[in-house]
Structure formats: C-alpha cells, structure tokens
Short mmCIF file of C-alpha atoms and ligand atoms in Angstrom, two decimals:
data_model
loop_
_atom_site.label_atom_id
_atom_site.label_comp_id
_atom_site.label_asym_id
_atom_site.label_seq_id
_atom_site.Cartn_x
_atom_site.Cartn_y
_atom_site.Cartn_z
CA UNK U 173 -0.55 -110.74 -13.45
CA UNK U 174 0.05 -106.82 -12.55
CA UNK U 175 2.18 -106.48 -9.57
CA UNK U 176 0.53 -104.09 -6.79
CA UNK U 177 2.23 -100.61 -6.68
CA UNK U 178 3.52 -100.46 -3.13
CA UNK U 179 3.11 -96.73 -2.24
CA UNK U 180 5.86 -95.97 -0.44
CA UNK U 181 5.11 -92.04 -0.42
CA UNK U 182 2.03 -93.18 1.41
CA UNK U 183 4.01 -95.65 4.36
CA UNK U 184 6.77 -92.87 5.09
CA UNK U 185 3.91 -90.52 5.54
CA UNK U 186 2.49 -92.97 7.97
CA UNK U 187 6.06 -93.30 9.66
CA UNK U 188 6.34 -89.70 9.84
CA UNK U 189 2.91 -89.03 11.17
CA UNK U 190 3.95 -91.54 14.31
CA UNK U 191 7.05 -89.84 14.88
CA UNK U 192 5.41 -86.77 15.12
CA UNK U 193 3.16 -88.54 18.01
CA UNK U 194 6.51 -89.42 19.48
CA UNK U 195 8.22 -86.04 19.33
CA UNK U 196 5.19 -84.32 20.84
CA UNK U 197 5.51 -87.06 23.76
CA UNK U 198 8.53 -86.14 24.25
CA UNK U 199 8.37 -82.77 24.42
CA UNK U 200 5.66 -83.39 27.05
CA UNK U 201 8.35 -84.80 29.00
CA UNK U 202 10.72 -82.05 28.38
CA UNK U 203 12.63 -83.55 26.01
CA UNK U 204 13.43 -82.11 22.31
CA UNK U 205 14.74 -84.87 20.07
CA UNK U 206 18.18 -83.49 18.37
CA UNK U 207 19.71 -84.82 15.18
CA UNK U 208 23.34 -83.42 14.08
CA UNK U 209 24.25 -83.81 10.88
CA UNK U 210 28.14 -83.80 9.62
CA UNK U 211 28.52 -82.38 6.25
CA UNK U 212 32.26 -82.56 4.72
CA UNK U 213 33.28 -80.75 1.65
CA UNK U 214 30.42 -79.58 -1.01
CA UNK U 215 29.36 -82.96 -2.78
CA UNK U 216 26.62 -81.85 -4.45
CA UNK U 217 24.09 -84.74 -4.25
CA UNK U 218 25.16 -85.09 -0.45
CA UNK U 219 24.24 -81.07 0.11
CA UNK U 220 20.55 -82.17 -1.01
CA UNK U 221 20.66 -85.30 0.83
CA UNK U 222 21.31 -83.46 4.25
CA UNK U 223 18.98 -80.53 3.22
CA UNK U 224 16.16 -83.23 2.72
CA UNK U 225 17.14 -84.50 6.36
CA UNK U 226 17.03 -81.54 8.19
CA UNK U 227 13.65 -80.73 6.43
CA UNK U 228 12.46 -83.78 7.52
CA UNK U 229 13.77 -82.74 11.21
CA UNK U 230 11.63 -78.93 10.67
CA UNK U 231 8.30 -80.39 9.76
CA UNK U 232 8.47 -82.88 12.53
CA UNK U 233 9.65 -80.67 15.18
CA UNK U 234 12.95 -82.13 15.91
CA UNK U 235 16.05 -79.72 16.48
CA UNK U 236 18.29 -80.09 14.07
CA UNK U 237 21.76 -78.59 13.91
CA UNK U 238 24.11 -79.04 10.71
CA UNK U 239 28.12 -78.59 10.65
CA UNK U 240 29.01 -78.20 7.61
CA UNK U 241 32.81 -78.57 7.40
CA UNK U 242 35.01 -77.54 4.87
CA UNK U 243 36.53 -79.87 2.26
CA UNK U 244 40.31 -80.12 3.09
CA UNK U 245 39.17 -80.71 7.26
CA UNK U 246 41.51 -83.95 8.21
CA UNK U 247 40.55 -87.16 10.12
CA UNK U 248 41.14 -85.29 13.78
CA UNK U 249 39.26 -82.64 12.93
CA UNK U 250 36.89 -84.44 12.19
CA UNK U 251 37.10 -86.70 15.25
CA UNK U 252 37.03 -83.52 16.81
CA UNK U 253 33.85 -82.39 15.88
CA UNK U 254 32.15 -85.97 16.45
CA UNK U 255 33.74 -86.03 20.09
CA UNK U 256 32.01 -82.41 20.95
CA UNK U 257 28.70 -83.68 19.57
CA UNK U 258 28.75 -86.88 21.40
CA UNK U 259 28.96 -85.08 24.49
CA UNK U 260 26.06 -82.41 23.86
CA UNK U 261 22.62 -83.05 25.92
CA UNK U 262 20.96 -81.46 22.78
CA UNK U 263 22.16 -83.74 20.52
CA UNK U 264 20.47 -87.13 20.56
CA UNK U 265 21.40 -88.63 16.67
CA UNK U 266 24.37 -87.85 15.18
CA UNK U 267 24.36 -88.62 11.39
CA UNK U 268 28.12 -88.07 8.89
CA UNK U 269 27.22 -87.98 5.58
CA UNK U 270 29.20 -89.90 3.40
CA UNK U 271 31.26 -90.41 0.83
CA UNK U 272 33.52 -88.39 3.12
CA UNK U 273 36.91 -86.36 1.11
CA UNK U 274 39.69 -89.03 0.09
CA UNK U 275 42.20 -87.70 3.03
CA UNK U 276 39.89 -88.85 5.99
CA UNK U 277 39.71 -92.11 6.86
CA UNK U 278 36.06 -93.24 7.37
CA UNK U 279 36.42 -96.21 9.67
CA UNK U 280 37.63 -94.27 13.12
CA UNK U 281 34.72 -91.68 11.95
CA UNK U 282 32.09 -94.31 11.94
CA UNK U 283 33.32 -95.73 14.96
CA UNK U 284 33.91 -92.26 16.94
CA UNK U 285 30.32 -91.73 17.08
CA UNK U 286 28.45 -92.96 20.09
CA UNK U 287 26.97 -95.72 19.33
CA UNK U 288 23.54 -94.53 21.16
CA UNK U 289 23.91 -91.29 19.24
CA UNK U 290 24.51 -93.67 16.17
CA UNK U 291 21.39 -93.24 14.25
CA UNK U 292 22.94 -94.84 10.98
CA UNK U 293 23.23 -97.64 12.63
CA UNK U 294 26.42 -97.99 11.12
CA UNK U 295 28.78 -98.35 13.82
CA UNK U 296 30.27 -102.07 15.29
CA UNK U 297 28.32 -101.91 18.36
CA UNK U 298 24.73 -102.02 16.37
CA UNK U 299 26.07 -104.04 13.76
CA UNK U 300 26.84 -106.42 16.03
CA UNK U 301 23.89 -106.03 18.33
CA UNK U 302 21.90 -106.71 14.91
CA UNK U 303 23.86 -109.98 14.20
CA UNK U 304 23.04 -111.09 17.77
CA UNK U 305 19.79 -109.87 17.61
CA UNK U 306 19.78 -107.71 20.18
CA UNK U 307 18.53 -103.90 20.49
CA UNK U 308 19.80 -101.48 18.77
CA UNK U 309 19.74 -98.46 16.28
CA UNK U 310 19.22 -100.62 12.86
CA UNK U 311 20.08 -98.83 9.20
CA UNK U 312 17.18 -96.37 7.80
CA UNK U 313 16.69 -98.29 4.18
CA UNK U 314 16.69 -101.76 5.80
CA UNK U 315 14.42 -100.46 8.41
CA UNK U 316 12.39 -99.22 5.78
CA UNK U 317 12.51 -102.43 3.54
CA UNK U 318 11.15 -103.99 7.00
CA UNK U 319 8.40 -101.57 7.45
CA UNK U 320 7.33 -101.63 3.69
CA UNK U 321 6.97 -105.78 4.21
CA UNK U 322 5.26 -105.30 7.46
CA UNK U 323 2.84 -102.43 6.38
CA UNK U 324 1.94 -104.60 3.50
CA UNK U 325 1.31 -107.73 5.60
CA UNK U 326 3.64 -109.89 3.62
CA UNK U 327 4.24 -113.05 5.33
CA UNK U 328 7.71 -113.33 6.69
CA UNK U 329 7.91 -116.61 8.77
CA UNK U 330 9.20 -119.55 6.76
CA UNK U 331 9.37 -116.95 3.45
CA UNK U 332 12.44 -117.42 1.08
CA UNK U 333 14.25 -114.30 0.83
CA UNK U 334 16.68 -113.93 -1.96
CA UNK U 335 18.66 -110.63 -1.14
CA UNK U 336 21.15 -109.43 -4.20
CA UNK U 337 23.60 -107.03 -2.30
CA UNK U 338 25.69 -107.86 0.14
CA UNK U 339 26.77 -104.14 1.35
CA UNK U 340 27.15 -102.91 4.91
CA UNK U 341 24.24 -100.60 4.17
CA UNK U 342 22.09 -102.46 2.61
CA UNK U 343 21.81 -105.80 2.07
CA UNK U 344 24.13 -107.16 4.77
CA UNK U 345 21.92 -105.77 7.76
CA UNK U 346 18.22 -106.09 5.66
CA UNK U 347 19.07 -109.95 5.33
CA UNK U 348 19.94 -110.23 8.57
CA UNK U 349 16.66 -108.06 9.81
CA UNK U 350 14.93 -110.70 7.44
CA UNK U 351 16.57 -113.83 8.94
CA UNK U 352 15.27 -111.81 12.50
CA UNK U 353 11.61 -112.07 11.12
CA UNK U 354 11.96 -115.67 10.29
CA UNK U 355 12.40 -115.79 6.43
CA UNK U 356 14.97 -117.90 4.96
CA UNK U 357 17.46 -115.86 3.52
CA UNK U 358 19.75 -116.16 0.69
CA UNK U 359 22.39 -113.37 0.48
CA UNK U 360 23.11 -113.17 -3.56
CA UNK U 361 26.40 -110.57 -4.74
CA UNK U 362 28.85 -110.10 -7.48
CA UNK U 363 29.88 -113.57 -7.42
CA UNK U 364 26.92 -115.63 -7.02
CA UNK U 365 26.54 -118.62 -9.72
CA UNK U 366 23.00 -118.64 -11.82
CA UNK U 367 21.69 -115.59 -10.37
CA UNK U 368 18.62 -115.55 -12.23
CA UNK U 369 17.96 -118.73 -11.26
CA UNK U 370 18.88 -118.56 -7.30
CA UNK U 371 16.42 -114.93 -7.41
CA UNK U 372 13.70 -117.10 -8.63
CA UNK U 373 13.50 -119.36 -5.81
CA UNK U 374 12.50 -116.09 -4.01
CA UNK U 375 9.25 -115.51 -2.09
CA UNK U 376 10.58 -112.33 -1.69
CA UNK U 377 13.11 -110.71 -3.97
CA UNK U 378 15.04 -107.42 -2.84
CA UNK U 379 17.40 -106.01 -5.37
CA UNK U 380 20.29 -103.51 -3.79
CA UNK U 381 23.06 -104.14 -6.28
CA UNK U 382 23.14 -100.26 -7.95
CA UNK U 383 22.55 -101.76 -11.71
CA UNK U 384 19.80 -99.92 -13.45
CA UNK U 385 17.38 -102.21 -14.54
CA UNK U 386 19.46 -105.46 -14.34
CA UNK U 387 16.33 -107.35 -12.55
CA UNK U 388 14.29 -108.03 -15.33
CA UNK U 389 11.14 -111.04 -15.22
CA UNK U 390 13.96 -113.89 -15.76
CA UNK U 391 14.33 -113.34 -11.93
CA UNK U 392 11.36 -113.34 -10.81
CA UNK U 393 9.29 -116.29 -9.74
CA UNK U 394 5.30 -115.58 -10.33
CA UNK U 395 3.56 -114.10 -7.64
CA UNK U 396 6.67 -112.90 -5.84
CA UNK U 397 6.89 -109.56 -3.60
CA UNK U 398 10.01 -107.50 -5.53
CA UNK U 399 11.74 -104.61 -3.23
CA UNK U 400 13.88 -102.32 -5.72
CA UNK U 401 16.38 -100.39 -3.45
CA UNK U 402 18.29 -99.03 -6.22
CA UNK U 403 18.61 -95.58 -6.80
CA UNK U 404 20.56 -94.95 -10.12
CA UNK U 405 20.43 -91.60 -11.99
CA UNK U 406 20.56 -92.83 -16.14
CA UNK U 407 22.76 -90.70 -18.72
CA UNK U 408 24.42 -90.28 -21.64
CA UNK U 409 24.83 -93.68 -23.83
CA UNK U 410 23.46 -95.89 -21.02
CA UNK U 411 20.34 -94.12 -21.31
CA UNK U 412 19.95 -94.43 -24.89
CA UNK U 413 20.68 -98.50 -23.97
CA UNK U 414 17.93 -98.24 -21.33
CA UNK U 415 14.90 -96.58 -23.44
CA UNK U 416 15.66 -98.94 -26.07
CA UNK U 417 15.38 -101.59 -23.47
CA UNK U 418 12.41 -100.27 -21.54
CA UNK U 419 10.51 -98.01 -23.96
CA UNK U 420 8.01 -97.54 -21.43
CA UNK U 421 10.33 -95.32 -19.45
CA UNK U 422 10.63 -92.99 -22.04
CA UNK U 423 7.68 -90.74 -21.57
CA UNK U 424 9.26 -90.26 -17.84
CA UNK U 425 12.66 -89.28 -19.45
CA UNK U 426 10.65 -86.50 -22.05
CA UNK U 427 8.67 -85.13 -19.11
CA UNK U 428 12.24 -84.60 -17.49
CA UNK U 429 14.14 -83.80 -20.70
CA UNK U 430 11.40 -80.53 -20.89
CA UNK U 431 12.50 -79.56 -17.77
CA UNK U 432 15.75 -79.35 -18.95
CA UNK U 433 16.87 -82.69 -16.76
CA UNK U 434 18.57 -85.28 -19.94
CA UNK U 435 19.45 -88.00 -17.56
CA UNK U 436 16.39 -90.23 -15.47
CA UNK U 437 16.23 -91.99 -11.90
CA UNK U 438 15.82 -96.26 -12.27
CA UNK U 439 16.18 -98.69 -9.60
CA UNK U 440 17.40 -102.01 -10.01
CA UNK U 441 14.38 -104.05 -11.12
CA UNK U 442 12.87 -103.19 -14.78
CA UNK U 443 9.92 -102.04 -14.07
CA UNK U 444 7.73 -102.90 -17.04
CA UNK U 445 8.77 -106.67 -16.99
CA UNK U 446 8.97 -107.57 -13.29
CA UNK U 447 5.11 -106.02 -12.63
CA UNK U 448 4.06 -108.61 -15.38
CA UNK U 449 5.22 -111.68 -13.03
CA UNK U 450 5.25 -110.49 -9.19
CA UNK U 451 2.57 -110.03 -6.76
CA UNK U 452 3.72 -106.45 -5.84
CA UNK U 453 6.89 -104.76 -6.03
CA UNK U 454 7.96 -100.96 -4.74
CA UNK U 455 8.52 -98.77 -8.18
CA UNK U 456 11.32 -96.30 -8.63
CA UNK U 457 11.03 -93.37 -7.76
CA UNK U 458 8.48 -93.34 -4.69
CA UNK U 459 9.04 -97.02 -2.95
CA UNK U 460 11.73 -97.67 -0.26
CA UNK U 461 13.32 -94.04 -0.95
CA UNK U 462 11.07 -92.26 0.81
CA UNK U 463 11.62 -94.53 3.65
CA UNK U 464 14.84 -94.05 4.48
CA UNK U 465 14.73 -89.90 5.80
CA UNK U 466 11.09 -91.32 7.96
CA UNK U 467 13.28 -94.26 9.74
CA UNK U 468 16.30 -91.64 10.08
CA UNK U 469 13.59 -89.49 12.26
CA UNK U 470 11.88 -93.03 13.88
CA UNK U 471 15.71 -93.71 14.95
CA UNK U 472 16.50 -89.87 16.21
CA UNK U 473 13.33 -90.17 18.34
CA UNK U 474 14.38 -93.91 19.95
CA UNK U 475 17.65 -92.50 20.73
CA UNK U 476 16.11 -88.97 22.49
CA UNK U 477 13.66 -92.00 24.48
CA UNK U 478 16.86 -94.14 25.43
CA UNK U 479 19.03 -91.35 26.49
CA UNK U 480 16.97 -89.30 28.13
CA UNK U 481 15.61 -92.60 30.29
CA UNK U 482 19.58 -92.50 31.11
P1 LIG W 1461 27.16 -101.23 -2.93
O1 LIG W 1461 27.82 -100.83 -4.21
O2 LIG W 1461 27.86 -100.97 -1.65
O3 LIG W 1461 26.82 -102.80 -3.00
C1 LIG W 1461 26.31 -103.38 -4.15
C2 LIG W 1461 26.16 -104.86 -3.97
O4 LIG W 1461 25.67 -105.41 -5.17
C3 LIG W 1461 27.49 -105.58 -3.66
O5 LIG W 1461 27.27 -106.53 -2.64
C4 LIG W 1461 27.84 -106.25 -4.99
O6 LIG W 1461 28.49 -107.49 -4.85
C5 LIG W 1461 26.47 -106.50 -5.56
N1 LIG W 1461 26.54 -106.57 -7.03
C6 LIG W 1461 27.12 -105.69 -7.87
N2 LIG W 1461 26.99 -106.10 -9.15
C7 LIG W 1461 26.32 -107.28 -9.11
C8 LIG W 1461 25.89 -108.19 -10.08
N3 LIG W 1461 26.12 -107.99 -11.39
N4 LIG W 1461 25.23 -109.29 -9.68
C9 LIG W 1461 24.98 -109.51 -8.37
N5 LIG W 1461 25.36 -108.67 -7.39
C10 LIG W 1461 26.03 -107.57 -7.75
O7 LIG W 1461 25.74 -100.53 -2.96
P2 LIG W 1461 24.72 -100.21 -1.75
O8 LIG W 1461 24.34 -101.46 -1.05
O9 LIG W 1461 25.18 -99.05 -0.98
O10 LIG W 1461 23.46 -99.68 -2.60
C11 LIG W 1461 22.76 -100.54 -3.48
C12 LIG W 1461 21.73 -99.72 -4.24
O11 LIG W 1461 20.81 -99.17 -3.31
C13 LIG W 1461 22.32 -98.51 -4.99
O12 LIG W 1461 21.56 -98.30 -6.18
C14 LIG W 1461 22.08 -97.35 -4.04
O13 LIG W 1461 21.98 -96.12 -4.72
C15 LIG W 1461 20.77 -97.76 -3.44
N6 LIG W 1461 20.54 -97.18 -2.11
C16 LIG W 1461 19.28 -96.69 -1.88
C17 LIG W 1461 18.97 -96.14 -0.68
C18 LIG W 1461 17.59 -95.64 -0.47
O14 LIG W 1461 17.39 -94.74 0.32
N7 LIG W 1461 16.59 -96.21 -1.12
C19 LIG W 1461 19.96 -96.02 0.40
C20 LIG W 1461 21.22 -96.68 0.10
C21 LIG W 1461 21.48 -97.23 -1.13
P3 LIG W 1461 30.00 -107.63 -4.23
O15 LIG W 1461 29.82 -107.50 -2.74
O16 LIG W 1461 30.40 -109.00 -4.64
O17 LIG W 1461 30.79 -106.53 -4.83
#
C-alpha cells in the first residue's frame, strides 16, 4: 500500500479562502477583524513565526498590529500591555508568542488575556469550555488536525484514535476535539507501556511527541490515517543518524545543503516506512503546518463575529 499524500498546502488554502469570505462580511457590517500579536525579546524562530502571522493577517485583510517588546520587559509589564489590548475595540485576537524570556512568568500572561480575545485558545476558560464541550476559541494545530480529518472525510464516529502527546497544545485539546467527534481516544506520552503496540490499535494515529522520525511502520496498523504534527529541524550528528536511517530524505537535505541550509525539517512519523502501511498520512513539511496560521485567522474572525454581536 502507498499512503495518500494529504495536501495540507491545498486545505489551508481552502481555510484561508473562507476566511477571506468572512472578513469581507464583516467589513460589510463595519467591522475590521484585529489580531495583536505580543512579541518578547528577539527569539529568532519566534520573529519568523509572528512575521508569517501577520502576513497571513495582510493578504486576508485583517488589521494586524504587533508589539514587539524588548527582552528584559518583566511580568507587569507585560500584564500591562495585555490589559491595554484587551480593552481596545480594534483588537479582536490577541496572540503572545511564546517561549516567553525566563524572568516572566507565563501562567498570569496566558491567563491575563481575555478569554474572547484568546485566539490561542490557550487560556482556562476555553480549555475548560473544550473539556465540557462547550463553545469556545479551540487551539490552531488541533483545529487544524480536525479540519485535515474532516476535509478528507475520514470517519470519526466509533474510530480508535491513538494520540502520542499529551501537551497543552497539542495533544491534550486534539484528543479531546477527537473524543468531541466521537472517536475513541487513547492519549499515549512518555510513559506509556508497548507503545508500538498501543499506536497500532489505531484507526487513526496522530504523532505530536517532537522526536524526528520515531514513528516508523512498527506503529502503524495497515490501512491507518497517520497525522505527523511534528516539526523538528535535524542537525549535526543526529542528522547523519537520520539519513542513514531514512536515505530517502537525503536528496531533500542536498537540495538544502546547496542552499547553504546543513540541517533539514522532519516530523515525527518516518516518512518512507509509514506510507508503505497507512491509508494516508500528512508529510512533513506541507501537512498540518500550514494549518495552524489559517485556523489562527478562522479564530481572529469568530472572535471579531462574537464581540462585535456584543
Ligand atoms: P511537548 O514537548 O510539549 O509534548 C511532547 C509530548 O510527547 C509529551 O506529552 C511527551 O510525554 C510526549 N513524548 C515525548 N517523548 C515521548 C516518547 N519517547 N514516547 C511517547 N511520548 C513521548 O510538545 P508539543 O505538544 O508542543 O509539540 C509536539 C510536536 O508538535 C513538536 O514537534 C512541535 O514542534 C510540533 N508542533 C507543531 C505545530 C504545527 O504548527 N504543526 C504547532 C505546535 C507544535 P510526557 O507528557 O510524558 O512528557
């Protein structure tokens, strides 16, 4: 069997393409979506990972408006900033994009934010509207996982679901968003006994551990639907580990090594081996990462609907 490459370029696309219905709805009604986004300190990979959001905001017609903060700010500053943005008509989503510096203390951030401007979904009030299943702003890359099952018309109802990751983030809400949709979920983490065999049972398999490659066809029963969350940039000696493992990546890694890049992005599922066994699976890059910056804009519009309804 050859696993189906689900496109997942193709689905944000899709996403973003309804969004941009949304926004110009909206705007009909007066109302421009705004999305603030909180940058602390210069992390470098978090710098591109805001750029990429606010681009998304510019193509799609949202206002977007960053505050970029400098690297020594402290936890009231901080809660400073959040406070003035929660009270700003403009300002629909507020997003703070973390890791956050060592000194400030992320858990009165996260739970500053309103949690109708909360468009990570992150704070207590939609985690615990998820749990109890009742509305609120849900995580982008869960969201994403959901619409990449949906989109695909993968059954759901009475589905095993074996999720490996049991993160806040990630797998925590997405099994949860599964259980929602009827599967029966399994939540799998560091501790679990006979992994491989416990991801076999799966119907549907997501991996969103942050191992390169460590789901491999062992864990994969044939014919099942693999979701690869994982986003790990490869270097140095684990990369040499990796091509020897996967050989097949290595024509990725000389394309990149031309450009001057010596280090390659892998999810969590190897590639080469899993798409021998499943049904389909999302590939890395170009599955549920482009997902994540559509549902941020699908969220940023829902809140703009729900507040300005208020
Ligand atoms: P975390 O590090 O917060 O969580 C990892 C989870 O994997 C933990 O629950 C951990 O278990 C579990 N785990 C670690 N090692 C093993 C193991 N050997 N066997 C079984 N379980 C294990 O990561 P995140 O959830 O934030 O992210 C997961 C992956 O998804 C990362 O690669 C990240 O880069 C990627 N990601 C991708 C996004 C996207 O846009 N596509 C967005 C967010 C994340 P325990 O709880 O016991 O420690």
């Amino acid at each position: 069997m050859t696993a189906k490459i689900i496109d997942g370029k193709r689905i944000g696309q899709e996403i973003r393409e309804e969004v941009g219905l949304e926004v110009a709805r909206l705007k009909d009604r007066g109302v421009v979506p705004g999305l603030a986004a909180v940058l602390v300190g210069d992390h470098p990979a978090s710098r591109v990972y805001v750029r990429n959001k606010i681009k998304a905001c510019q193509s799609l017609g949202v206002h977007s408006k960053l505050v970029a903060l400098p690297q020594e700010t402290t936890t009231a500053q901080l809660l400073q900033c959040i406070s003035d943005l929660n009270r700003r008509d403009s300002i629909h989503g507020i997003l703070v994009q973390l890791p956050l510096p060592g000194q400030i203390d992320e858990q009165p951030v996260l739970l500053a934010i309103d949690p109708a401007k909360d468009v990570d979904g992150l704070h207590p009030m939609n985690a615990g509207a998820l749990a109890l299943g009742r509305e609120g702003l849900r995580p982008c890359t869960p969201s994403g996982v959901m619409e990449v099952l949906r989109r695909e018309g993968i059954p759901l109802q009475g589905a095993r679901a074996v999720v490996i990751g049991r993160s806040n983030l990630v797998g925590k809400p997405l099994g949860l968003l599964l259980l929602q949709q009827h599967a029966t979920v399994t939540f799998c983490h560091s501790r679990t006994r006979d992994l491989e065999a416990v991801a076999r049972s799966a119907d549907i398999l997501v991996a969103a551990v942050g191992r390169p490659a460590m789901v491999t066809a062992d864990f994969v029963k044939p014919g099942a639907v693999v979701v690869d969350v994982g986003i790990n940039r490869v270097e140095g000696p684990g990369l040499e580990r990796l091509l020897a493992e996967d050989p097949s990546l290595r024509p990725r890694y000389e394309r990149n090594r031309s450009k001057g890049i010596h280090s390659i992005l892998v999810g969590d599922a190897q590639w080469s081996s899993v798409s021998r066994v499943a049904s389909a699976a999302t590939p890395v890059p170009g599955g549920v990462g482009p997902l994540t910056i559509a549902l941020l804009m699908k969220n940023t519009v829902q809140a703009a609907r729900v507040l300005s309804r208020k």
